[in-house]
XYZ file of C-alpha atoms in Angstrom:
593
model
C 42.253 3.545 -10.481
C 40.233 5.216 -12.114
C 37.826 7.793 -11.938
C 33.393 7.478 -11.800
C 31.495 5.249 -10.212
C 33.616 2.651 -9.715
C 35.452 5.269 -7.620
C 39.308 7.751 -6.737
C 41.652 5.978 -4.662
C 41.046 8.881 -2.094
C 37.412 7.408 -1.931
C 36.382 6.320 1.196
C 33.908 2.804 0.692
C 31.144 5.284 1.501
C 32.281 8.080 -0.907
C 31.961 5.215 -3.668
C 28.586 4.277 -1.908
C 26.488 7.437 -2.089
C 28.029 7.778 -6.108
C 26.663 4.698 -7.064
C 23.183 5.067 -5.624
C 23.158 8.646 -7.765
C 24.170 6.696 -10.869
C 21.670 4.484 -10.044
C 18.925 7.590 -9.359
C 18.080 7.803 -6.100
C 17.153 11.410 -4.976
C 17.160 10.400 -1.620
C 17.526 8.165 1.168
C 15.306 8.888 4.367
C 16.821 7.257 7.628
C 18.261 7.789 10.845
C 22.338 8.711 11.473
C 23.285 6.496 14.279
C 26.698 5.840 15.648
C 27.640 2.770 13.318
C 26.132 4.289 9.886
C 28.345 7.515 10.202
C 31.304 7.341 7.197
C 27.922 6.815 4.987
C 25.927 9.790 6.628
C 28.968 11.544 6.031
C 29.220 10.847 2.559
C 25.458 12.068 2.301
C 26.777 15.403 4.227
C 29.440 16.601 1.600
C 26.671 14.959 -1.142
C 23.882 17.422 -0.007
C 22.745 19.073 -2.592
C 22.492 15.867 -4.855
C 21.067 13.777 -2.436
C 18.882 14.689 0.714
C 18.895 12.772 3.801
C 15.125 13.241 5.398
C 15.277 12.359 9.163
C 13.192 10.371 10.831
C 11.822 9.678 13.822
C 11.613 6.303 13.688
C 13.637 3.834 10.813
C 9.887 1.630 10.752
C 8.345 4.750 9.339
C 12.049 5.300 7.343
C 11.148 1.808 6.090
C 7.792 2.460 5.388
C 8.948 6.160 3.662
C 11.197 4.484 0.987
C 8.816 1.515 -0.061
C 6.182 4.391 -0.848
C 8.174 6.975 -2.884
C 9.061 3.744 -5.088
C 5.391 3.302 -5.183
C 4.362 7.428 -6.249
C 7.656 7.476 -7.889
C 8.787 4.165 -9.887
C 11.875 5.387 -8.897
C 14.667 3.093 -6.465
C 13.747 3.948 -2.753
C 16.366 3.806 -0.230
C 17.014 3.348 3.360
C 19.510 3.607 6.163
C 20.141 2.621 9.616
C 23.119 1.955 12.082
C 23.611 -1.476 13.591
C 22.136 -3.625 15.615
C 18.279 -2.190 16.857
C 18.391 0.391 13.760
C 18.542 -2.192 10.783
C 15.510 -4.108 12.362
C 13.049 -1.582 12.774
C 13.299 -1.572 8.608
C 11.753 -4.733 8.481
C 8.242 -4.223 8.665
C 8.471 -1.329 5.590
C 10.354 -4.051 3.724
C 8.350 -6.305 4.041
C 6.633 -4.767 3.002
C 7.790 -3.302 -0.176
C 8.352 -7.198 -0.606
C 4.864 -8.044 -0.078
C 3.723 -5.175 -2.489
C 6.720 -5.701 -4.803
C 8.802 -2.685 -5.020
C 11.869 -2.305 -5.163
C 13.393 -1.374 -2.019
C 17.506 -0.433 -1.435
C 17.649 -0.522 3.265
C 21.510 0.370 3.964
C 22.363 -0.556 7.268
C 25.698 -0.681 9.929
C 27.808 -3.457 11.411
C 30.803 -3.332 14.349
C 33.712 -3.702 13.035
C 35.023 -5.814 10.934
C 37.102 -7.188 13.112
C 34.465 -7.365 15.991
C 32.130 -9.571 14.155
C 30.520 -11.960 15.823
C 31.103 -11.569 19.536
C 28.459 -10.315 21.018
C 30.066 -6.739 21.497
C 27.324 -3.578 21.567
C 24.693 -4.311 18.545
C 26.382 -6.673 17.376
C 23.767 -8.159 14.647
C 23.951 -9.926 11.803
C 21.740 -8.061 9.720
C 22.964 -9.691 6.352
C 20.951 -13.037 8.266
C 18.671 -11.157 9.231
C 17.370 -9.314 6.244
C 17.962 -12.683 3.736
C 13.875 -13.303 4.306
C 12.832 -10.078 3.167
C 15.594 -8.952 0.738
C 16.069 -10.087 -3.626
C 19.682 -9.623 -2.499
C 21.411 -9.100 0.950
C 24.957 -8.670 1.521
C 27.734 -7.839 3.624
C 30.668 -4.821 2.399
C 33.973 -6.533 3.767
C 36.215 -3.667 1.809
C 36.706 -0.787 -0.248
C 36.685 -2.547 -3.170
C 33.823 -4.554 -3.217
C 31.223 -1.388 -2.736
C 30.948 -0.563 -6.307
C 29.552 -2.928 -7.937
C 27.568 -4.705 -4.317
C 26.273 -1.888 -4.531
C 25.535 -2.011 -8.373
C 24.168 -5.599 -7.516
C 21.682 -4.940 -5.270
C 20.418 -1.901 -6.956
C 19.874 -3.817 -10.139
C 18.892 -6.787 -8.445
C 15.835 -4.984 -6.573
C 14.743 -3.453 -10.453
C 15.157 -6.833 -11.887
C 13.177 -8.766 -9.206
C 10.574 -5.963 -7.453
C 11.335 -6.032 -4.131
C 14.437 -5.290 -1.100
C 17.916 -5.646 -1.625
C 19.969 -5.160 1.653
C 24.170 -4.007 1.847
C 25.106 -4.216 5.550
C 28.220 -3.026 6.172
C 31.111 -2.330 8.933
C 31.668 0.619 10.831
C 35.528 0.472 9.609
C 35.278 -1.005 6.583
C 33.065 2.619 5.709
C 36.068 5.227 5.864
C 38.677 2.804 4.385
C 40.030 4.430 0.925
C 39.888 2.588 -1.601
C 43.873 2.596 -2.346
C 44.168 0.981 0.734
C 41.551 -1.700 -0.233
C 43.970 -4.349 -3.409
C 41.286 -5.922 -5.372
C 41.116 -9.477 -6.470
C 42.799 -10.694 -9.245
C 39.446 -11.484 -10.192
C 38.055 -8.343 -9.548
C 39.137 -6.185 -12.841
C 36.046 -5.183 -14.512
C 34.653 -2.832 -11.681
C 31.075 -2.313 -11.121
C 28.334 -1.252 -14.514
C 25.231 0.982 -13.900
C 23.829 -0.568 -16.717
C 20.509 -2.558 -17.181
C 18.294 -4.366 -19.265
C 14.372 -2.824 -19.604
C 12.754 -6.770 -18.905
C 9.902 -7.661 -22.249
C 7.791 -10.243 -21.779
C 6.218 -10.620 -25.289
C 2.353 -13.864 -24.380
C 2.960 -16.962 -26.005
C 0.609 -17.335 -29.031
C -0.894 -20.341 -28.360
C -1.432 -18.700 -24.353
C -3.218 -16.415 -25.835
C -5.171 -18.343 -27.763
C -6.557 -20.521 -25.400
C -7.319 -17.674 -22.510
C -9.259 -15.836 -25.943
C -11.529 -19.351 -26.749
C -12.325 -18.886 -23.181
C -13.468 -15.649 -23.395
C -15.093 -15.428 -26.428
C -17.756 -18.711 -24.544
C -18.333 -17.205 -21.982
C -21.101 -15.027 -22.064
C -21.187 -12.625 -18.293
C -17.328 -11.797 -17.943
C -15.870 -9.676 -14.747
C -12.557 -8.286 -14.960
C -10.220 -8.247 -11.690
C -7.707 -5.703 -12.472
C -5.001 -5.428 -9.865
C -1.761 -2.737 -9.755
C -0.171 -4.783 -12.640
C -3.006 -3.078 -15.017
C -1.636 -0.060 -14.163
C -0.153 0.760 -17.661
C -2.246 -0.848 -19.877
C -5.130 1.293 -19.143
C -6.122 1.845 -22.864
C -5.478 -1.856 -23.230
C -8.078 -2.849 -20.354
C -10.598 -0.780 -20.908
C -10.903 -2.077 -24.720
C -10.826 -5.866 -23.611
C -13.846 -4.467 -21.047
C -15.829 -3.139 -24.424
C -15.945 -6.071 -27.075
C -16.586 -8.118 -23.645
C -18.747 -6.388 -21.894
C -16.764 -7.196 -18.599
C -18.273 -4.652 -15.687
C -14.103 -4.415 -14.136
C -13.127 -4.648 -10.085
C -10.411 -3.521 -9.262
C -8.122 -4.909 -5.757
C -7.731 -1.557 -3.515
C -3.330 -1.509 -5.064
C -5.668 -1.150 -8.615
C -7.618 1.180 -6.658
C -6.290 4.273 -8.744
C -5.777 2.100 -12.318
C -9.125 3.361 -13.203
C -11.247 7.016 -11.743
C -14.293 4.886 -9.664
C -16.654 7.162 -11.868
C -16.134 4.757 -15.047
C -19.374 3.304 -15.783
C -16.605 0.586 -16.483
C -15.467 0.203 -13.295
C -17.479 -1.504 -9.898
C -15.822 -1.082 -6.821
C -13.155 -2.514 -4.792
C -13.452 -6.019 -3.873
C -13.309 -8.152 -1.587
C -13.990 -7.514 2.585
C -13.135 -4.134 2.622
C -14.207 -3.257 -1.231
C -18.077 -2.699 -2.874
C -21.301 -4.919 -3.262
C -21.338 -4.349 -7.017
C -17.743 -5.751 -7.717
C -19.385 -9.063 -4.948
C -22.597 -8.794 -7.773
C -20.230 -8.973 -10.843
C -18.230 -12.027 -9.201
C -21.320 -13.913 -8.803
C -23.432 -13.767 -11.314
C -20.703 -14.146 -13.405
C -19.425 -17.066 -15.802
C -15.762 -16.162 -16.509
C -13.690 -13.983 -14.751
C -10.350 -12.531 -16.286
C -7.569 -11.522 -13.954
C -5.327 -8.228 -15.490
C -1.926 -7.838 -12.684
C -3.359 -8.886 -9.453
C -3.304 -11.578 -7.123
C -6.017 -10.460 -4.255
C -5.218 -11.920 -1.448
C -8.958 -12.992 0.030
C -9.875 -16.278 -1.888
C -13.330 -16.467 -0.550
C -14.265 -13.312 -2.568
C -13.258 -14.869 -5.957
C -16.414 -16.437 -8.057
C -17.137 -20.135 -7.669
C -14.293 -21.863 -9.357
C -16.947 -24.659 -9.643
C -18.881 -22.883 -11.534
C -16.503 -19.873 -12.970
C -14.166 -20.154 -16.239
C -10.564 -17.979 -15.333
C -7.791 -16.785 -17.492
C -5.456 -15.157 -15.743
C -2.765 -12.070 -17.184
C 0.445 -11.446 -15.646
C 4.314 -11.531 -15.354
C 5.175 -13.882 -13.527
C 4.400 -17.098 -13.770
C 4.366 -18.176 -10.408
C 1.774 -16.630 -9.837
C -0.353 -17.903 -12.623
C -3.522 -19.328 -10.537
C -2.183 -18.285 -7.249
C -5.689 -17.363 -6.098
C -8.131 -18.388 -8.266
C -7.859 -21.759 -10.290
C -7.429 -20.511 -14.141
C -7.546 -22.654 -16.962
C -5.683 -20.453 -19.051
C -2.672 -18.281 -18.242
C -0.254 -15.601 -20.156
C 2.471 -14.737 -19.310
C 3.570 -10.919 -20.219
C 3.484 -7.214 -19.793
C -0.172 -6.752 -19.179
C -0.772 -4.128 -21.951
C 1.243 -6.762 -24.533
C -0.514 -9.311 -22.989
C -3.763 -7.450 -23.785
C -2.973 -5.896 -26.904
C -2.122 -9.789 -28.058
C -5.987 -10.578 -27.372
C -7.842 -7.763 -28.195
C -6.631 -9.375 -31.837
C -8.496 -11.871 -31.193
C -11.607 -11.253 -29.387
C -15.008 -11.524 -31.146
C -17.946 -8.413 -29.422
C -19.828 -9.612 -27.032
C -23.409 -7.930 -28.345
C -26.327 -7.630 -26.642
C -25.499 -9.160 -22.896
C -26.030 -6.172 -21.136
C -23.535 -7.233 -17.903
C -21.823 -3.972 -18.000
C -26.119 -1.783 -17.538
C -26.234 -3.951 -14.964
C -23.813 -3.731 -12.685
C -24.076 -0.046 -13.591
C -27.892 -0.280 -11.708
C -26.066 -2.383 -8.236
C -23.352 0.093 -8.530
C -25.806 2.593 -8.121
C -27.854 1.372 -5.972
C -24.875 0.847 -3.774
C -23.834 4.591 -4.185
C -27.508 5.930 -2.571
C -26.904 2.559 0.108
C -24.101 4.285 1.187
C -24.793 7.969 1.562
C -27.840 7.337 2.836
C -25.126 5.709 5.935
C -23.337 9.179 5.638
C -25.838 11.234 6.332
C -27.140 9.498 9.821
C -27.039 12.136 12.403
C -26.231 11.857 15.801
C -22.862 11.966 18.281
C -20.666 10.296 18.391
C -20.550 11.142 14.088
C -21.132 8.393 11.831
C -17.299 7.725 10.222
C -18.828 7.732 6.380
C -19.997 11.319 7.264
C -15.757 12.219 7.293
C -14.513 10.447 4.423
C -17.644 11.340 2.120
C -17.158 15.186 3.187
C -13.341 14.820 2.408
C -13.411 13.170 -0.294
C -15.715 15.784 -2.523
C -12.729 17.599 -0.759
C -10.348 15.979 -2.189
C -8.043 18.123 -5.427
C -8.125 17.292 -9.053
C -4.694 16.050 -8.671
C -4.759 14.884 -4.810
C -2.380 12.408 -2.926
C -3.802 10.104 -0.622
C -2.694 7.818 1.435
C -4.858 5.316 3.871
C -3.592 3.369 6.986
C -4.447 -0.093 7.944
C -7.936 -0.957 9.747
C -11.168 0.667 9.783
C -10.328 3.529 7.872
C -9.268 1.402 4.962
C -12.596 0.516 4.242
C -14.155 3.317 4.648
C -11.354 5.165 2.011
C -12.040 2.103 0.167
C -15.115 2.532 -0.307
C -16.171 6.535 0.013
C -13.080 8.462 -1.692
C -14.452 7.929 -5.085
C -10.738 8.341 -7.289
C -10.842 10.627 -10.080
C -8.680 10.856 -13.111
C -5.563 12.523 -12.270
C -5.330 11.395 -8.625
C -3.222 8.670 -6.655
C -3.709 6.058 -4.034
C -1.234 4.294 -2.004
C -1.683 2.087 0.964
C 0.564 -1.421 2.847
C -1.841 -3.112 0.498
C -0.520 -7.298 0.751
C 1.877 -6.999 4.567
C -1.438 -4.735 5.646
C 0.925 -2.971 8.560
C -0.752 -0.631 10.875
C 1.212 2.860 11.377
C 2.057 3.238 7.476
C -0.277 5.919 6.627
C 1.823 9.044 7.294
C 5.383 7.752 6.038
C 3.733 6.964 2.743
C 2.220 10.725 2.621
C 5.360 11.827 3.711
C 6.941 10.138 0.580
C 4.081 11.653 -1.239
C 5.443 14.996 0.165
C 8.570 14.292 -0.767
C 8.035 13.358 -4.182
C 5.338 15.627 -5.886
C 5.998 19.002 -4.443
C 2.663 21.366 -4.799
C 0.651 18.283 -5.357
C -2.612 17.838 -2.331
C -1.019 15.401 0.388
C -4.125 13.647 2.165
C -3.546 10.605 5.483
C -5.978 7.893 5.978
C -6.228 6.821 9.502
C -7.069 5.458 12.951
C -6.657 6.366 16.279
C -5.277 2.765 16.629
C -2.473 2.913 12.777
C -1.855 6.950 14.452
C -0.590 6.302 17.643
C 2.517 3.657 16.206
C 3.849 6.536 13.371
C 3.016 9.530 15.164
C 6.240 11.113 16.155
C 6.395 11.542 11.978
C 4.300 14.542 12.891
C 7.860 16.347 13.670
C 8.750 15.213 10.029
C 6.220 17.113 8.149
C 6.809 20.301 10.585
C 10.782 19.987 9.889
C 10.357 20.008 6.014
C 7.508 22.207 5.451
C 5.566 19.298 3.866
C 2.174 20.366 4.341
C 0.448 17.041 5.127
C -3.308 17.011 5.566
C -3.738 13.860 7.831
C -7.573 12.502 8.510
C -8.166 10.521 11.800
C -11.322 8.520 11.913
C -11.498 9.043 16.030
C -12.765 5.590 17.935
C -11.096 5.248 20.453
C -10.909 1.186 19.336
C -8.695 -1.270 16.833
C -12.269 -1.262 15.138
C -11.377 -4.107 12.553
C -10.482 -5.986 14.690
C -12.953 -5.505 17.120
C -15.082 -6.857 13.658
C -13.645 -9.233 12.283
C -13.739 -10.554 15.962
C -17.474 -10.727 16.286
C -17.827 -12.114 12.653
C -15.083 -14.108 12.110
C -14.658 -16.307 15.299
C -18.608 -15.896 16.630
C -16.103 -14.372 20.310
C -16.918 -10.943 22.052
C -15.509 -8.145 21.553
C -11.654 -8.379 23.823
C -8.542 -6.250 23.663
C -9.468 -3.371 20.927
C -10.356 -0.535 23.089
C -7.929 2.564 22.702
C -7.225 4.635 25.623
C -8.208 7.724 23.568
C -5.864 10.329 23.157
C -6.944 14.640 22.271
C -4.605 14.159 18.806
C -5.352 18.053 17.774
C -3.551 18.700 21.225
C -1.035 16.495 20.846
C -0.789 17.332 17.169
C -0.161 21.119 18.090
C 2.917 19.907 20.408
C 4.431 19.564 17.491
C 3.799 22.412 15.726
C 1.003 21.091 13.608
C -2.095 22.593 13.154
C -4.731 20.897 15.352
C -8.499 20.975 14.032
C -11.445 18.490 15.933
C -14.828 17.666 15.169
C -17.701 16.023 16.716
C -20.358 17.371 15.023
C -22.033 15.313 11.412
C -22.954 19.538 11.114
C -19.109 20.823 11.314
C -17.015 18.146 9.390
C -17.593 19.833 5.745
C -16.210 23.306 7.462
C -13.878 22.059 9.781
C -12.118 19.767 6.015
C -12.907 23.484 4.817
C -10.282 25.006 7.045
C -7.755 22.030 7.745
C -7.367 21.600 3.157
C -6.503 26.114 3.130
C -4.695 25.620 5.936
C -0.732 26.347 4.272
C 1.181 23.646 6.245
C 0.942 20.445 7.604
C -1.902 19.865 10.156
C -4.150 17.482 11.279
C -8.178 16.371 11.593
C -9.025 14.899 14.737
C -12.849 13.308 14.620
C -14.530 11.969 17.140
C -16.978 8.943 15.965
C -18.578 6.268 16.821
C -17.200 3.304 17.949
C -20.024 1.405 17.715
C -20.484 1.529 13.961
C -20.453 -1.617 12.101
C -17.900 -3.352 9.492
C -19.556 -5.044 7.291
C -18.575 -7.232 4.620
C -20.279 -6.519 1.431
C -21.006 -10.748 0.447
C -23.281 -12.143 3.062
C -22.548 -14.988 4.305
C -24.445 -17.032 6.821
C -21.417 -18.059 9.095
C -21.203 -14.569 9.512
C -24.631 -13.633 10.402
C -24.319 -16.643 13.051
C -21.203 -15.963 14.317
C -21.981 -11.628 15.549
C -25.839 -13.094 17.183
C -23.563 -15.617 19.086
C -20.890 -12.334 19.703
C -23.534 -10.443 20.674
C -25.179 -12.637 23.114
C -21.768 -14.046 24.950
C -22.036 -10.193 26.236
C -19.881 -7.507 23.786
C -19.773 -4.730 25.439
C -22.278 -2.266 24.002
C -24.588 -4.833 22.745
C -27.338 -2.319 22.372
C -25.423 0.669 20.505
C -24.102 -2.250 18.044
C -27.210 -3.902 17.370
C -28.631 -0.257 17.299
C -26.454 0.437 14.265
C -27.242 -2.583 12.457
C -30.989 -1.594 12.479
C -29.421 1.733 11.541
C -26.763 1.192 8.813
C -28.677 1.419 4.861
C -25.749 -1.167 3.380
C -26.399 -4.066 5.800
C -28.293 -5.551 3.753
C -25.418 -7.329 2.967
C -26.062 -9.133 6.234
C -29.573 -9.371 4.432
C -30.223 -10.494 1.411
């Protein structure tokens, strides 16, 4: 048996596994050690000069870190967990990767091979369990299988932009290659060769799309993460069509928010000018997005649609388009731009800019309101003004996501990431940790709520252990605020079960070895943020904010107005304070116009 990625005779299956990961460019493995993966951990120990093993405090956080690392870097993310519950804990982070189409390899241990499916300790069939979340999931039965299975798992995760999973019995991990005789058909061994996916658009599809866009008078563009590598082409399209660009949350960083074509985010957490553009347009061009909230798209009975996506299965998934162009966004837009006619005198972008300025003025007034507890808008507005030019911003899920979407105005050179389609709480801090590991020296900020942080707070210890200067901004309202407003707005029900036990996160952070700051007065917000961002090490800012601050969609829906009145009349807690907050909210025009 020759050397190389397929292994030497004296190598164990675990040795071959880690060597193969190195060949596929894996430089960090996130996880926790355990008795079901001791062989793999040993192989990592003996190769720690080439691959880092980042020990998280919970496997779910490790999977979030692997997903986020893949998002931040474009590399294959990798996470590791032991048998039984260890592997089960990975699932949430892996679903995050599946839904946002991110390549992640999960490796889990299994009991001894001859005790599988006998009810022995931690005898969970991970291979079966991972079938839904992973594009490829298999059990390793011997050392001779490991090289090819690992290569196939890595190749599949990268090609299909999703998860892959290898389950390895604890005794097989330590089996030497020379003791496992390969079958007569296993002669070629593994290969690390991987083709680069290329997709050229159909000329007929491009022609049909161009005809529709040329016939339109007011074109709106919805751009998502699929447009990340096609910014120049996208801007040329927008210029030709006089088309404002609204961004899905996963595409927040594809263009700076101060760009004259950009109107901001879309949907429940989006910007009002984006919704105004959608309401006024007669044609919609969707580029690299399957933004899930259908109710925030334009009305399909009056708006024609064109969609560009690399995945043919996603054409028309959210909006019934008349033309679909299946290709890489850059290639599709280049072909499309050659057929587009320059629109003149429309003024749609100019109108969108006026709407955008009105929206920014309303947001500014909302952040300036006095009072205690202070308004959460103040915290995010002041943070935005202090972010570094190349900052990496991670958000958790909840009311903090909406505030981040609206008040963090991404600039050229900054990056943003969030658990998007899965929208899982608890991911903000792990995402920030992955960013700090991927780009040492850059400013990394996590914007989280008290609910989400409570789910992953142990990872503050990970920041300290690896000397990661992550800055965590906690919007602490002792409430699951987004759920509270959804109960009232969407269902007309009084708030129930959303109040949380108050936590002094600044004090808790100090217990982890993280520098803790606390803000209670709006007048001190800017100064405290300055101190925290300047601190040389991990820091947490516990910002005590108003739990009754409205979380309102940018689009007026009469049903929401009626539901809210019903919920308040039925006796929602603090209803007088909520009514007063509604009357004072400058951006509440979304429910008044």
